[in-house]
JSON list of C-alpha atoms in Angstrom, two decimals:
[
{"chain": "C", "resi": 454, "resn": "MET", "atom": "CA", "xyz": [-114.96, -92.30, -164.58]},
{"chain": "C", "resi": 455, "resn": "GLY", "atom": "CA", "xyz": [-111.57, -90.63, -163.89]},
{"chain": "C", "resi": 456, "resn": "ILE", "atom": "CA", "xyz": [-110.89, -86.94, -162.82]},
{"chain": "C", "resi": 457, "resn": "LEU", "atom": "CA", "xyz": [-109.40, -86.04, -166.22]},
{"chain": "C", "resi": 458, "resn": "ASP", "atom": "CA", "xyz": [-111.96, -88.28, -168.78]},
{"chain": "C", "resi": 459, "resn": "GLY", "atom": "CA", "xyz": [-112.31, -86.20, -171.46]},
{"chain": "C", "resi": 460, "resn": "LYS", "atom": "CA", "xyz": [-109.89, -83.98, -171.07]},
{"chain": "C", "resi": 461, "resn": "ARG", "atom": "CA", "xyz": [-106.92, -82.95, -173.87]},
{"chain": "C", "resi": 462, "resn": "LEU", "atom": "CA", "xyz": [-103.33, -82.12, -171.71]},
{"chain": "C", "resi": 463, "resn": "LEU", "atom": "CA", "xyz": [-99.50, -80.80, -173.71]},
{"chain": "C", "resi": 464, "resn": "ILE", "atom": "CA", "xyz": [-97.04, -82.25, -171.40]},
{"chain": "C", "resi": 465, "resn": "THR", "atom": "CA", "xyz": [-93.31, -80.44, -171.43]},
{"chain": "C", "resi": 466, "resn": "GLY", "atom": "CA", "xyz": [-89.90, -82.31, -169.70]},
{"chain": "C", "resi": 467, "resn": "VAL", "atom": "CA", "xyz": [-90.75, -85.53, -170.05]},
{"chain": "C", "resi": 468, "resn": "LEU", "atom": "CA", "xyz": [-86.58, -87.53, -171.05]},
{"chain": "C", "resi": 469, "resn": "THR", "atom": "CA", "xyz": [-86.16, -90.19, -168.34]},
{"chain": "C", "resi": 470, "resn": "ASP", "atom": "CA", "xyz": [-89.32, -92.24, -167.09]},
{"chain": "C", "resi": 471, "resn": "ALA", "atom": "CA", "xyz": [-88.37, -90.94, -163.55]},
{"chain": "C", "resi": 472, "resn": "SER", "atom": "CA", "xyz": [-89.56, -87.30, -164.28]},
{"chain": "C", "resi": 473, "resn": "ILE", "atom": "CA", "xyz": [-92.22, -85.41, -162.60]},
{"chain": "C", "resi": 474, "resn": "ALA", "atom": "CA", "xyz": [-92.97, -85.09, -166.21]},
{"chain": "C", "resi": 475, "resn": "PHE", "atom": "CA", "xyz": [-93.51, -87.62, -166.74]},
{"chain": "C", "resi": 476, "resn": "ARG", "atom": "CA", "xyz": [-95.46, -89.53, -163.81]},
{"chain": "C", "resi": 477, "resn": "VAL", "atom": "CA", "xyz": [-98.00, -86.81, -164.19]},
{"chain": "C", "resi": 478, "resn": "ALA", "atom": "CA", "xyz": [-98.33, -88.32, -167.72]},
{"chain": "C", "resi": 479, "resn": "GLU", "atom": "CA", "xyz": [-98.68, -91.79, -166.48]},
{"chain": "C", "resi": 480, "resn": "VAL", "atom": "CA", "xyz": [-101.37, -90.54, -164.01]},
{"chain": "C", "resi": 481, "resn": "ALA", "atom": "CA", "xyz": [-102.96, -87.92, -166.31]},
{"chain": "C", "resi": 482, "resn": "GLN", "atom": "CA", "xyz": [-103.38, -90.84, -168.79]},
{"chain": "C", "resi": 483, "resn": "ARG", "atom": "CA", "xyz": [-105.25, -93.63, -165.62]},
{"chain": "C", "resi": 484, "resn": "GLU", "atom": "CA", "xyz": [-107.62, -90.61, -165.23]},
{"chain": "C", "resi": 485, "resn": "GLY", "atom": "CA", "xyz": [-109.06, -90.21, -168.27]},
{"chain": "C", "resi": 486, "resn": "ALA", "atom": "CA", "xyz": [-106.50, -87.55, -170.49]},
{"chain": "C", "resi": 487, "resn": "THR", "atom": "CA", "xyz": [-105.63, -87.63, -173.84]},
{"chain": "C", "resi": 488, "resn": "VAL", "atom": "CA", "xyz": [-101.80, -86.62, -174.75]},
{"chain": "C", "resi": 489, "resn": "VAL", "atom": "CA", "xyz": [-98.99, -85.38, -176.17]},
{"chain": "C", "resi": 490, "resn": "LEU", "atom": "CA", "xyz": [-95.53, -85.07, -175.48]},
{"chain": "C", "resi": 491, "resn": "THR", "atom": "CA", "xyz": [-93.90, -82.60, -177.29]},
{"chain": "C", "resi": 492, "resn": "SER", "atom": "CA", "xyz": [-89.37, -82.54, -177.34]},
{"chain": "C", "resi": 493, "resn": "PHE", "atom": "CA", "xyz": [-87.28, -81.41, -179.38]},
{"chain": "C", "resi": 494, "resn": "GLY", "atom": "CA", "xyz": [-83.23, -81.81, -180.93]},
{"chain": "C", "resi": 495, "resn": "ARG", "atom": "CA", "xyz": [-81.60, -85.06, -180.75]},
{"chain": "C", "resi": 496, "resn": "GLN", "atom": "CA", "xyz": [-83.45, -85.38, -177.61]},
{"chain": "C", "resi": 497, "resn": "MET", "atom": "CA", "xyz": [-87.65, -86.17, -179.60]},
{"chain": "C", "resi": 498, "resn": "ARG", "atom": "CA", "xyz": [-86.31, -89.48, -180.34]},
{"chain": "C", "resi": 499, "resn": "ILE", "atom": "CA", "xyz": [-85.22, -90.29, -175.84]},
{"chain": "C", "resi": 500, "resn": "THR", "atom": "CA", "xyz": [-88.58, -88.90, -175.28]},
{"chain": "C", "resi": 501, "resn": "GLN", "atom": "CA", "xyz": [-90.65, -91.35, -178.11]},
{"chain": "C", "resi": 502, "resn": "ALA", "atom": "CA", "xyz": [-89.16, -93.93, -176.70]},
{"chain": "C", "resi": 503, "resn": "ILE", "atom": "CA", "xyz": [-90.10, -92.97, -173.41]},
{"chain": "C", "resi": 504, "resn": "ALA", "atom": "CA", "xyz": [-93.54, -92.91, -174.63]},
{"chain": "C", "resi": 505, "resn": "ARG", "atom": "CA", "xyz": [-94.26, -95.77, -175.71]},
{"chain": "C", "resi": 506, "resn": "ARG", "atom": "CA", "xyz": [-93.63, -96.67, -171.77]},
{"chain": "C", "resi": 507, "resn": "LEU", "atom": "CA", "xyz": [-96.96, -94.78, -170.84]},
{"chain": "C", "resi": 508, "resn": "PRO", "atom": "CA", "xyz": [-100.63, -96.84, -169.72]},
{"chain": "C", "resi": 509, "resn": "GLU", "atom": "CA", "xyz": [-101.42, -95.60, -174.25]},
{"chain": "C", "resi": 510, "resn": "THR", "atom": "CA", "xyz": [-98.03, -94.44, -176.73]},
{"chain": "C", "resi": 511, "resn": "ALA", "atom": "CA", "xyz": [-98.74, -90.26, -176.82]},
{"chain": "C", "resi": 512, "resn": "PRO", "atom": "CA", "xyz": [-98.00, -88.86, -179.93]},
{"chain": "C", "resi": 513, "resn": "VAL", "atom": "CA", "xyz": [-94.93, -86.36, -179.40]},
{"chain": "C", "resi": 514, "resn": "VAL", "atom": "CA", "xyz": [-94.71, -82.90, -181.46]},
{"chain": "C", "resi": 515, "resn": "GLU", "atom": "CA", "xyz": [-91.49, -81.08, -181.30]},
{"chain": "C", "resi": 516, "resn": "LEU", "atom": "CA", "xyz": [-91.03, -77.57, -179.64]},
{"chain": "C", "resi": 517, "resn": "ASP", "atom": "CA", "xyz": [-87.94, -75.51, -179.13]},
{"chain": "C", "resi": 518, "resn": "VAL", "atom": "CA", "xyz": [-88.81, -72.82, -176.33]},
{"chain": "C", "resi": 519, "resn": "SER", "atom": "CA", "xyz": [-86.58, -70.94, -177.74]},
{"chain": "C", "resi": 520, "resn": "ASN", "atom": "CA", "xyz": [-87.64, -71.19, -180.41]},
{"chain": "C", "resi": 521, "resn": "GLN", "atom": "CA", "xyz": [-90.11, -68.71, -182.03]},
{"chain": "C", "resi": 522, "resn": "GLU", "atom": "CA", "xyz": [-90.73, -71.00, -185.43]},
{"chain": "C", "resi": 523, "resn": "ASP", "atom": "CA", "xyz": [-91.76, -73.89, -183.10]},
{"chain": "C", "resi": 524, "resn": "LEU", "atom": "CA", "xyz": [-93.92, -71.22, -180.34]},
{"chain": "C", "resi": 525, "resn": "ASP", "atom": "CA", "xyz": [-96.21, -70.93, -183.98]},
{"chain": "C", "resi": 526, "resn": "ALA", "atom": "CA", "xyz": [-96.51, -73.86, -185.44]},
{"chain": "C", "resi": 527, "resn": "LEU", "atom": "CA", "xyz": [-97.59, -75.29, -181.87]},
{"chain": "C", "resi": 528, "resn": "GLU", "atom": "CA", "xyz": [-100.42, -75.29, -182.43]},
{"chain": "C", "resi": 529, "resn": "GLY", "atom": "CA", "xyz": [-101.22, -76.54, -185.80]},
{"chain": "C", "resi": 530, "resn": "ARG", "atom": "CA", "xyz": [-98.02, -79.60, -184.71]},
{"chain": "C", "resi": 531, "resn": "VAL", "atom": "CA", "xyz": [-101.03, -80.27, -181.67]},
{"chain": "C", "resi": 532, "resn": "ARG", "atom": "CA", "xyz": [-103.68, -80.16, -183.80]},
{"chain": "C", "resi": 533, "resn": "GLU", "atom": "CA", "xyz": [-102.98, -82.53, -185.61]},
{"chain": "C", "resi": 534, "resn": "HIS", "atom": "CA", "xyz": [-103.64, -85.19, -182.92]},
{"chain": "C", "resi": 535, "resn": "VAL", "atom": "CA", "xyz": [-106.70, -83.41, -181.18]},
{"chain": "C", "resi": 536, "resn": "ASP", "atom": "CA", "xyz": [-108.20, -80.63, -182.14]},
{"chain": "C", "resi": 537, "resn": "GLY", "atom": "CA", "xyz": [-107.98, -78.61, -178.72]},
{"chain": "C", "resi": 538, "resn": "LEU", "atom": "CA", "xyz": [-105.66, -78.24, -175.43]},
{"chain": "C", "resi": 539, "resn": "ASP", "atom": "CA", "xyz": [-107.29, -78.69, -172.02]},
{"chain": "C", "resi": 540, "resn": "GLY", "atom": "CA", "xyz": [-104.72, -78.60, -169.35]},
{"chain": "C", "resi": 541, "resn": "VAL", "atom": "CA", "xyz": [-100.56, -77.74, -169.72]},
{"chain": "C", "resi": 542, "resn": "LEU", "atom": "CA", "xyz": [-97.84, -78.93, -167.92]},
{"chain": "C", "resi": 543, "resn": "HIS", "atom": "CA", "xyz": [-94.90, -76.91, -167.69]},
{"chain": "C", "resi": 544, "resn": "SER", "atom": "CA", "xyz": [-92.04, -78.85, -166.51]},
{"chain": "C", "resi": 545, "resn": "ILE", "atom": "CA", "xyz": [-89.02, -77.30, -168.83]},
{"chain": "C", "resi": 546, "resn": "GLY", "atom": "CA", "xyz": [-85.39, -75.30, -166.74]},
{"chain": "C", "resi": 547, "resn": "PHE", "atom": "CA", "xyz": [-82.06, -75.37, -167.98]},
{"chain": "C", "resi": 548, "resn": "ALA", "atom": "CA", "xyz": [-78.83, -72.95, -167.00]},
{"chain": "C", "resi": 549, "resn": "PRO", "atom": "CA", "xyz": [-75.68, -73.59, -167.73]},
{"chain": "C", "resi": 550, "resn": "LYS", "atom": "CA", "xyz": [-72.55, -74.20, -165.45]},
{"chain": "C", "resi": 551, "resn": "GLY", "atom": "CA", "xyz": [-71.97, -71.06, -164.31]},
{"chain": "C", "resi": 552, "resn": "ALA", "atom": "CA", "xyz": [-75.08, -70.05, -163.13]},
{"chain": "C", "resi": 553, "resn": "PHE", "atom": "CA", "xyz": [-74.30, -72.06, -160.41]},
{"chain": "C", "resi": 554, "resn": "ASP", "atom": "CA", "xyz": [-72.03, -69.53, -159.30]},
{"chain": "C", "resi": 555, "resn": "PHE", "atom": "CA", "xyz": [-74.05, -66.69, -158.11]},
{"chain": "C", "resi": 556, "resn": "MET", "atom": "CA", "xyz": [-71.36, -64.13, -158.05]},
{"chain": "C", "resi": 557, "resn": "GLY", "atom": "CA", "xyz": [-69.00, -64.92, -160.71]},
{"chain": "C", "resi": 558, "resn": "ALA", "atom": "CA", "xyz": [-71.56, -65.53, -163.07]},
{"chain": "C", "resi": 559, "resn": "GLY", "atom": "CA", "xyz": [-71.37, -63.69, -166.35]},
{"chain": "C", "resi": 560, "resn": "TRP", "atom": "CA", "xyz": [-75.03, -62.06, -168.31]},
{"chain": "C", "resi": 561, "resn": "ASP", "atom": "CA", "xyz": [-74.97, -64.25, -171.24]},
{"chain": "C", "resi": 562, "resn": "ASP", "atom": "CA", "xyz": [-75.30, -67.79, -168.61]},
{"chain": "C", "resi": 563, "resn": "VAL", "atom": "CA", "xyz": [-78.42, -65.89, -166.02]},
{"chain": "C", "resi": 564, "resn": "ALA", "atom": "CA", "xyz": [-79.79, -64.94, -169.49]},
{"chain": "C", "resi": 565, "resn": "THR", "atom": "CA", "xyz": [-80.02, -68.54, -170.84]},
{"chain": "C", "resi": 566, "resn": "ALA", "atom": "CA", "xyz": [-81.17, -69.78, -167.70]},
{"chain": "C", "resi": 567, "resn": "LEU", "atom": "CA", "xyz": [-84.14, -66.59, -167.29]},
{"chain": "C", "resi": 568, "resn": "GLN", "atom": "CA", "xyz": [-84.98, -67.34, -171.01]},
{"chain": "C", "resi": 569, "resn": "ILE", "atom": "CA", "xyz": [-85.07, -71.32, -170.50]},
{"chain": "C", "resi": 570, "resn": "SER", "atom": "CA", "xyz": [-86.72, -71.51, -166.85]},
{"chain": "C", "resi": 571, "resn": "SER", "atom": "CA", "xyz": [-89.01, -68.03, -167.07]},
{"chain": "C", "resi": 572, "resn": "TYR", "atom": "CA", "xyz": [-89.83, -66.60, -169.65]},
{"chain": "C", "resi": 573, "resn": "SER", "atom": "CA", "xyz": [-90.81, -69.63, -171.95]},
{"chain": "C", "resi": 574, "resn": "LEU", "atom": "CA", "xyz": [-93.61, -69.96, -168.89]},
{"chain": "C", "resi": 575, "resn": "LYS", "atom": "CA", "xyz": [-95.80, -67.52, -171.09]},
{"chain": "C", "resi": 576, "resn": "SER", "atom": "CA", "xyz": [-93.67, -68.52, -174.02]},
{"chain": "C", "resi": 577, "resn": "LEU", "atom": "CA", "xyz": [-95.49, -71.52, -174.21]},
{"chain": "C", "resi": 578, "resn": "ALA", "atom": "CA", "xyz": [-98.58, -70.35, -173.06]},
{"chain": "C", "resi": 579, "resn": "VAL", "atom": "CA", "xyz": [-98.88, -67.59, -175.11]},
{"chain": "C", "resi": 580, "resn": "ALA", "atom": "CA", "xyz": [-97.69, -70.91, -178.10]},
{"chain": "C", "resi": 581, "resn": "ALA", "atom": "CA", "xyz": [-100.59, -72.80, -176.31]},
{"chain": "C", "resi": 582, "resn": "ARG", "atom": "CA", "xyz": [-103.45, -70.01, -175.89]},
{"chain": "C", "resi": 583, "resn": "PRO", "atom": "CA", "xyz": [-105.04, -70.49, -178.80]},
{"chain": "C", "resi": 584, "resn": "LEU", "atom": "CA", "xyz": [-106.62, -74.18, -178.51]},
{"chain": "C", "resi": 585, "resn": "MET", "atom": "CA", "xyz": [-107.05, -73.07, -175.03]},
{"chain": "C", "resi": 586, "resn": "SER", "atom": "CA", "xyz": [-110.13, -71.19, -176.09]},
{"chain": "C", "resi": 587, "resn": "GLY", "atom": "CA", "xyz": [-113.13, -73.66, -173.43]},
{"chain": "C", "resi": 588, "resn": "GLY", "atom": "CA", "xyz": [-110.69, -72.28, -170.83]},
{"chain": "C", "resi": 589, "resn": "GLY", "atom": "CA", "xyz": [-108.30, -74.65, -169.03]},
{"chain": "C", "resi": 590, "resn": "SER", "atom": "CA", "xyz": [-105.52, -75.12, -166.79]},
{"chain": "C", "resi": 591, "resn": "ILE", "atom": "CA", "xyz": [-101.94, -74.24, -166.91]},
{"chain": "C", "resi": 592, "resn": "VAL", "atom": "CA", "xyz": [-99.75, -75.85, -164.12]},
{"chain": "C", "resi": 593, "resn": "GLY", "atom": "CA", "xyz": [-95.71, -75.34, -164.06]},
{"chain": "C", "resi": 594, "resn": "LEU", "atom": "CA", "xyz": [-93.21, -76.97, -162.07]},
{"chain": "C", "resi": 595, "resn": "THR", "atom": "CA", "xyz": [-91.05, -74.55, -159.75]},
{"chain": "C", "resi": 596, "resn": "PHE", "atom": "CA", "xyz": [-88.25, -75.36, -156.22]},
{"chain": "C", "resi": 597, "resn": "ASP", "atom": "CA", "xyz": [-89.58, -73.25, -153.07]},
{"chain": "C", "resi": 598, "resn": "ALA", "atom": "CA", "xyz": [-88.14, -69.45, -154.80]},
{"chain": "C", "resi": 599, "resn": "SER", "atom": "CA", "xyz": [-89.27, -68.10, -151.82]},
{"chain": "C", "resi": 600, "resn": "LEU", "atom": "CA", "xyz": [-85.24, -68.01, -150.34]},
{"chain": "C", "resi": 601, "resn": "ALA", "atom": "CA", "xyz": [-81.57, -68.42, -151.29]},
{"chain": "C", "resi": 602, "resn": "TRP", "atom": "CA", "xyz": [-80.78, -72.77, -151.50]},
{"chain": "C", "resi": 603, "resn": "PRO", "atom": "CA", "xyz": [-77.53, -73.64, -151.29]},
{"chain": "C", "resi": 604, "resn": "VAL", "atom": "CA", "xyz": [-76.06, -74.73, -153.89]},
{"chain": "C", "resi": 605, "resn": "TYR", "atom": "CA", "xyz": [-78.80, -73.20, -156.36]},
{"chain": "C", "resi": 606, "resn": "ASP", "atom": "CA", "xyz": [-77.59, -69.95, -157.51]},
{"chain": "C", "resi": 607, "resn": "TRP", "atom": "CA", "xyz": [-79.18, -67.68, -160.62]},
{"chain": "C", "resi": 608, "resn": "MET", "atom": "CA", "xyz": [-81.70, -71.03, -161.57]},
{"chain": "C", "resi": 609, "resn": "GLY", "atom": "CA", "xyz": [-83.22, -69.97, -157.96]},
{"chain": "C", "resi": 610, "resn": "VAL", "atom": "CA", "xyz": [-83.42, -66.72, -159.49]},
{"chain": "C", "resi": 611, "resn": "ALA", "atom": "CA", "xyz": [-84.60, -67.46, -162.50]},
{"chain": "C", "resi": 612, "resn": "LYS", "atom": "CA", "xyz": [-87.44, -69.10, -160.17]},
{"chain": "C", "resi": 613, "resn": "ALA", "atom": "CA", "xyz": [-88.57, -66.23, -158.35]},
{"chain": "C", "resi": 614, "resn": "ALA", "atom": "CA", "xyz": [-88.73, -64.94, -162.05]},
{"chain": "C", "resi": 615, "resn": "PHE", "atom": "CA", "xyz": [-90.60, -68.23, -162.07]},
{"chain": "C", "resi": 616, "resn": "GLU", "atom": "CA", "xyz": [-93.55, -67.83, -159.20]},
{"chain": "C", "resi": 617, "resn": "SER", "atom": "CA", "xyz": [-94.05, -64.25, -160.22]},
{"chain": "C", "resi": 618, "resn": "VAL", "atom": "CA", "xyz": [-95.51, -64.86, -164.40]},
{"chain": "C", "resi": 619, "resn": "SER", "atom": "CA", "xyz": [-97.44, -67.31, -162.99]},
{"chain": "C", "resi": 620, "resn": "ARG", "atom": "CA", "xyz": [-99.20, -64.74, -161.50]},
{"chain": "C", "resi": 621, "resn": "TYR", "atom": "CA", "xyz": [-99.32, -62.56, -164.62]},
{"chain": "C", "resi": 622, "resn": "LEU", "atom": "CA", "xyz": [-100.06, -65.17, -166.85]},
{"chain": "C", "resi": 623, "resn": "ALA", "atom": "CA", "xyz": [-103.17, -65.87, -163.74]},
{"chain": "C", "resi": 624, "resn": "ARG", "atom": "CA", "xyz": [-104.46, -62.21, -164.29]},
{"chain": "C", "resi": 625, "resn": "ASP", "atom": "CA", "xyz": [-103.88, -62.13, -168.27]},
{"chain": "C", "resi": 626, "resn": "LEU", "atom": "CA", "xyz": [-105.23, -65.54, -168.88]},
{"chain": "C", "resi": 627, "resn": "GLY", "atom": "CA", "xyz": [-107.85, -65.65, -166.03]},
{"chain": "C", "resi": 628, "resn": "ALA", "atom": "CA", "xyz": [-110.62, -63.79, -168.81]},
{"chain": "C", "resi": 629, "resn": "ASP", "atom": "CA", "xyz": [-110.04, -66.35, -171.01]},
{"chain": "C", "resi": 630, "resn": "GLY", "atom": "CA", "xyz": [-111.91, -68.98, -168.40]},
{"chain": "C", "resi": 631, "resn": "ILE", "atom": "CA", "xyz": [-107.60, -70.02, -168.03]},
{"chain": "C", "resi": 632, "resn": "ARG", "atom": "CA", "xyz": [-106.16, -70.87, -164.16]},
{"chain": "C", "resi": 633, "resn": "CYS", "atom": "CA", "xyz": [-102.28, -70.64, -164.24]},
{"chain": "C", "resi": 634, "resn": "ASN", "atom": "CA", "xyz": [-101.02, -72.68, -160.84]},
{"chain": "C", "resi": 635, "resn": "LEU", "atom": "CA", "xyz": [-97.85, -73.99, -159.45]},
{"chain": "C", "resi": 636, "resn": "VAL", "atom": "CA", "xyz": [-96.74, -77.24, -157.58]},
{"chain": "C", "resi": 637, "resn": "SER", "atom": "CA", "xyz": [-93.68, -76.94, -155.48]},
{"chain": "C", "resi": 638, "resn": "ALA", "atom": "CA", "xyz": [-91.49, -79.61, -155.17]},
{"chain": "C", "resi": 639, "resn": "GLY", "atom": "CA", "xyz": [-89.55, -80.94, -153.23]},
{"chain": "C", "resi": 640, "resn": "PRO", "atom": "CA", "xyz": [-85.79, -82.40, -154.25]},
{"chain": "C", "resi": 641, "resn": "LEU", "atom": "CA", "xyz": [-86.61, -85.54, -156.98]},
{"chain": "C", "resi": 642, "resn": "ARG", "atom": "CA", "xyz": [-83.51, -87.74, -157.72]},
{"chain": "C", "resi": 643, "resn": "THR", "atom": "CA", "xyz": [-84.46, -86.71, -161.22]},
{"chain": "C", "resi": 644, "resn": "MET", "atom": "CA", "xyz": [-82.30, -85.48, -165.26]},
{"chain": "C", "resi": 645, "resn": "ALA", "atom": "CA", "xyz": [-82.71, -82.08, -164.10]},
{"chain": "C", "resi": 646, "resn": "ALA", "atom": "CA", "xyz": [-81.34, -82.56, -160.68]},
{"chain": "C", "resi": 647, "resn": "LYS", "atom": "CA", "xyz": [-78.25, -84.01, -161.80]},
{"chain": "C", "resi": 648, "resn": "SER", "atom": "CA", "xyz": [-77.30, -80.98, -163.59]},
{"chain": "C", "resi": 649, "resn": "ILE", "atom": "CA", "xyz": [-76.93, -79.07, -160.73]},
{"chain": "C", "resi": 650, "resn": "PRO", "atom": "CA", "xyz": [-74.03, -79.15, -158.51]},
{"chain": "C", "resi": 651, "resn": "GLY", "atom": "CA", "xyz": [-73.68, -80.56, -155.23]},
{"chain": "C", "resi": 652, "resn": "PHE", "atom": "CA", "xyz": [-77.11, -82.09, -155.56]},
{"chain": "C", "resi": 653, "resn": "GLU", "atom": "CA", "xyz": [-76.63, -84.03, -152.67]},
{"chain": "C", "resi": 654, "resn": "SER", "atom": "CA", "xyz": [-76.73, -80.58, -149.37]},
{"chain": "C", "resi": 655, "resn": "PHE", "atom": "CA", "xyz": [-80.77, -81.18, -150.66]},
{"chain": "C", "resi": 656, "resn": "GLU", "atom": "CA", "xyz": [-80.95, -85.02, -150.10]},
{"chain": "C", "resi": 657, "resn": "ASN", "atom": "CA", "xyz": [-78.87, -85.33, -146.69]},
{"chain": "C", "resi": 658, "resn": "SER", "atom": "CA", "xyz": [-81.75, -82.44, -144.28]},
{"chain": "C", "resi": 659, "resn": "TRP", "atom": "CA", "xyz": [-84.88, -82.86, -146.94]},
{"chain": "C", "resi": 660, "resn": "PRO", "atom": "CA", "xyz": [-86.34, -86.23, -145.61]},
{"chain": "C", "resi": 661, "resn": "GLU", "atom": "CA", "xyz": [-85.45, -85.28, -141.13]},
{"chain": "C", "resi": 662, "resn": "ARG", "atom": "CA", "xyz": [-87.26, -82.42, -142.22]},
{"chain": "C", "resi": 663, "resn": "ALA", "atom": "CA", "xyz": [-90.44, -82.70, -143.50]},
{"chain": "C", "resi": 664, "resn": "PRO", "atom": "CA", "xyz": [-92.06, -83.75, -141.54]},
{"chain": "C", "resi": 665, "resn": "LEU", "atom": "CA", "xyz": [-93.94, -86.02, -143.51]},
{"chain": "C", "resi": 666, "resn": "GLY", "atom": "CA", "xyz": [-91.20, -87.27, -144.59]},
{"chain": "C", "resi": 667, "resn": "TRP", "atom": "CA", "xyz": [-89.71, -87.47, -148.06]},
{"chain": "C", "resi": 668, "resn": "ASP", "atom": "CA", "xyz": [-88.76, -90.24, -150.68]},
{"chain": "C", "resi": 669, "resn": "LEU", "atom": "CA", "xyz": [-86.86, -88.80, -153.25]},
{"chain": "C", "resi": 670, "resn": "THR", "atom": "CA", "xyz": [-87.02, -91.04, -155.71]},
{"chain": "C", "resi": 671, "resn": "ASP", "atom": "CA", "xyz": [-91.21, -90.87, -156.31]},
{"chain": "C", "resi": 672, "resn": "THR", "atom": "CA", "xyz": [-92.00, -88.08, -158.53]},
{"chain": "C", "resi": 673, "resn": "GLY", "atom": "CA", "xyz": [-95.51, -89.62, -158.20]},
{"chain": "C", "resi": 674, "resn": "PRO", "atom": "CA", "xyz": [-97.13, -86.69, -154.60]},
{"chain": "C", "resi": 675, "resn": "ALA", "atom": "CA", "xyz": [-95.84, -84.69, -157.58]},
{"chain": "C", "resi": 676, "resn": "ALA", "atom": "CA", "xyz": [-97.25, -85.60, -160.14]},
{"chain": "C", "resi": 677, "resn": "ARG", "atom": "CA", "xyz": [-100.69, -85.86, -158.14]},
{"chain": "C", "resi": 678, "resn": "ALA", "atom": "CA", "xyz": [-100.57, -82.86, -157.58]},
{"chain": "C", "resi": 679, "resn": "CYS", "atom": "CA", "xyz": [-100.05, -81.28, -161.23]},
{"chain": "C", "resi": 680, "resn": "VAL", "atom": "CA", "xyz": [-103.11, -83.73, -162.63]},
{"chain": "C", "resi": 681, "resn": "ALA", "atom": "CA", "xyz": [-105.66, -82.32, -159.57]},
{"chain": "C", "resi": 682, "resn": "LEU", "atom": "CA", "xyz": [-104.61, -78.77, -160.24]},
{"chain": "C", "resi": 683, "resn": "LEU", "atom": "CA", "xyz": [-104.60, -80.22, -164.28]},
{"chain": "C", "resi": 684, "resn": "SER", "atom": "CA", "xyz": [-108.91, -81.54, -163.59]},
{"chain": "C", "resi": 685, "resn": "ASP", "atom": "CA", "xyz": [-112.11, -79.70, -162.43]},
{"chain": "C", "resi": 686, "resn": "TRP", "atom": "CA", "xyz": [-111.22, -79.68, -158.31]},
{"chain": "C", "resi": 687, "resn": "PHE", "atom": "CA", "xyz": [-109.75, -76.52, -158.58]},
{"chain": "C", "resi": 688, "resn": "PRO", "atom": "CA", "xyz": [-112.47, -74.00, -160.66]},
{"chain": "C", "resi": 689, "resn": "ALA", "atom": "CA", "xyz": [-111.56, -70.38, -158.67]},
{"chain": "C", "resi": 690, "resn": "THR", "atom": "CA", "xyz": [-108.05, -71.29, -157.88]},
{"chain": "C", "resi": 691, "resn": "THR", "atom": "CA", "xyz": [-105.29, -69.13, -160.08]},
{"chain": "C", "resi": 692, "resn": "GLY", "atom": "CA", "xyz": [-101.61, -67.53, -158.80]},
{"chain": "C", "resi": 693, "resn": "GLU", "atom": "CA", "xyz": [-100.67, -70.35, -156.28]},
{"chain": "C", "resi": 694, "resn": "ILE", "atom": "CA", "xyz": [-97.84, -72.10, -155.73]},
{"chain": "C", "resi": 695, "resn": "VAL", "atom": "CA", "xyz": [-99.18, -75.95, -153.78]},
{"chain": "C", "resi": 696, "resn": "HIS", "atom": "CA", "xyz": [-96.27, -77.74, -152.14]},
{"chain": "C", "resi": 697, "resn": "ALA", "atom": "CA", "xyz": [-95.04, -80.65, -152.83]},
{"chain": "C", "resi": 698, "resn": "ASP", "atom": "CA", "xyz": [-92.41, -81.31, -150.23]},
{"chain": "C", "resi": 699, "resn": "GLY", "atom": "CA", "xyz": [-92.70, -83.37, -147.32]},
{"chain": "C", "resi": 700, "resn": "GLY", "atom": "CA", "xyz": [-93.86, -80.12, -145.83]},
{"chain": "C", "resi": 701, "resn": "VAL", "atom": "CA", "xyz": [-90.60, -78.25, -145.34]},
{"chain": "C", "resi": 702, "resn": "HIS", "atom": "CA", "xyz": [-91.77, -74.91, -146.39]},
{"chain": "C", "resi": 703, "resn": "ALA", "atom": "CA", "xyz": [-93.85, -74.51, -143.94]},
{"chain": "C", "resi": 704, "resn": "MET", "atom": "CA", "xyz": [-90.89, -75.86, -141.06]},
{"chain": "C", "resi": 705, "resn": "GLY", "atom": "CA", "xyz": [-89.01, -73.38, -139.27]},
{"chain": "C", "resi": 706, "resn": "SER", "atom": "CA", "xyz": [-84.64, -74.25, -139.56]}
]
């Protein structure tokens, strides 16, 4: 018997089996959940192929969080596979290359980063809300936005907005019995990390600073934190950020 027995989950962001989202889907299935994945465009075939590497092949529905038609159609597409949802994982982030130059970035690049990496949490929550009539849990992935990090620039600002969005969703969805929490993971060698210029600056220092140590290739700790928050084991927790980073967030320089 697993902690997610009978749960129906929608998981975004599965692109490779090295992603946190893939590991969440894998652990969730082993804990008893039924999983539906999302993808869009040219990535659909990749996600469908990766879905076959899960313990049970998961269906994949079309969802581009910047496309209102996709958001409006999400309920119907999900109901083709399950009759509702108990949890949603938001594992979506993108910033154009120009957004990684804080002083030089133009508004178009910043706006894209904010829409995809911040506002999309609200968009996804609104789209999934009709499927969560019995309440449930929304969990997002962040990277500690309380500090100004090297190289992260406008993506760091987007994550700060993302964390604020989560708190407002906790406020507005609480009456529906829907919790909204985030997991702040340490740096991992995922596709998202590879898109960040200078990511090696995190790689070089994080394992040394983490009192518990940190494996840059192990998505398991972050995934298990997400699964715990998607379960019923945190019934009175919302608007929270759980750090799965080896303890770096609590350390000084």
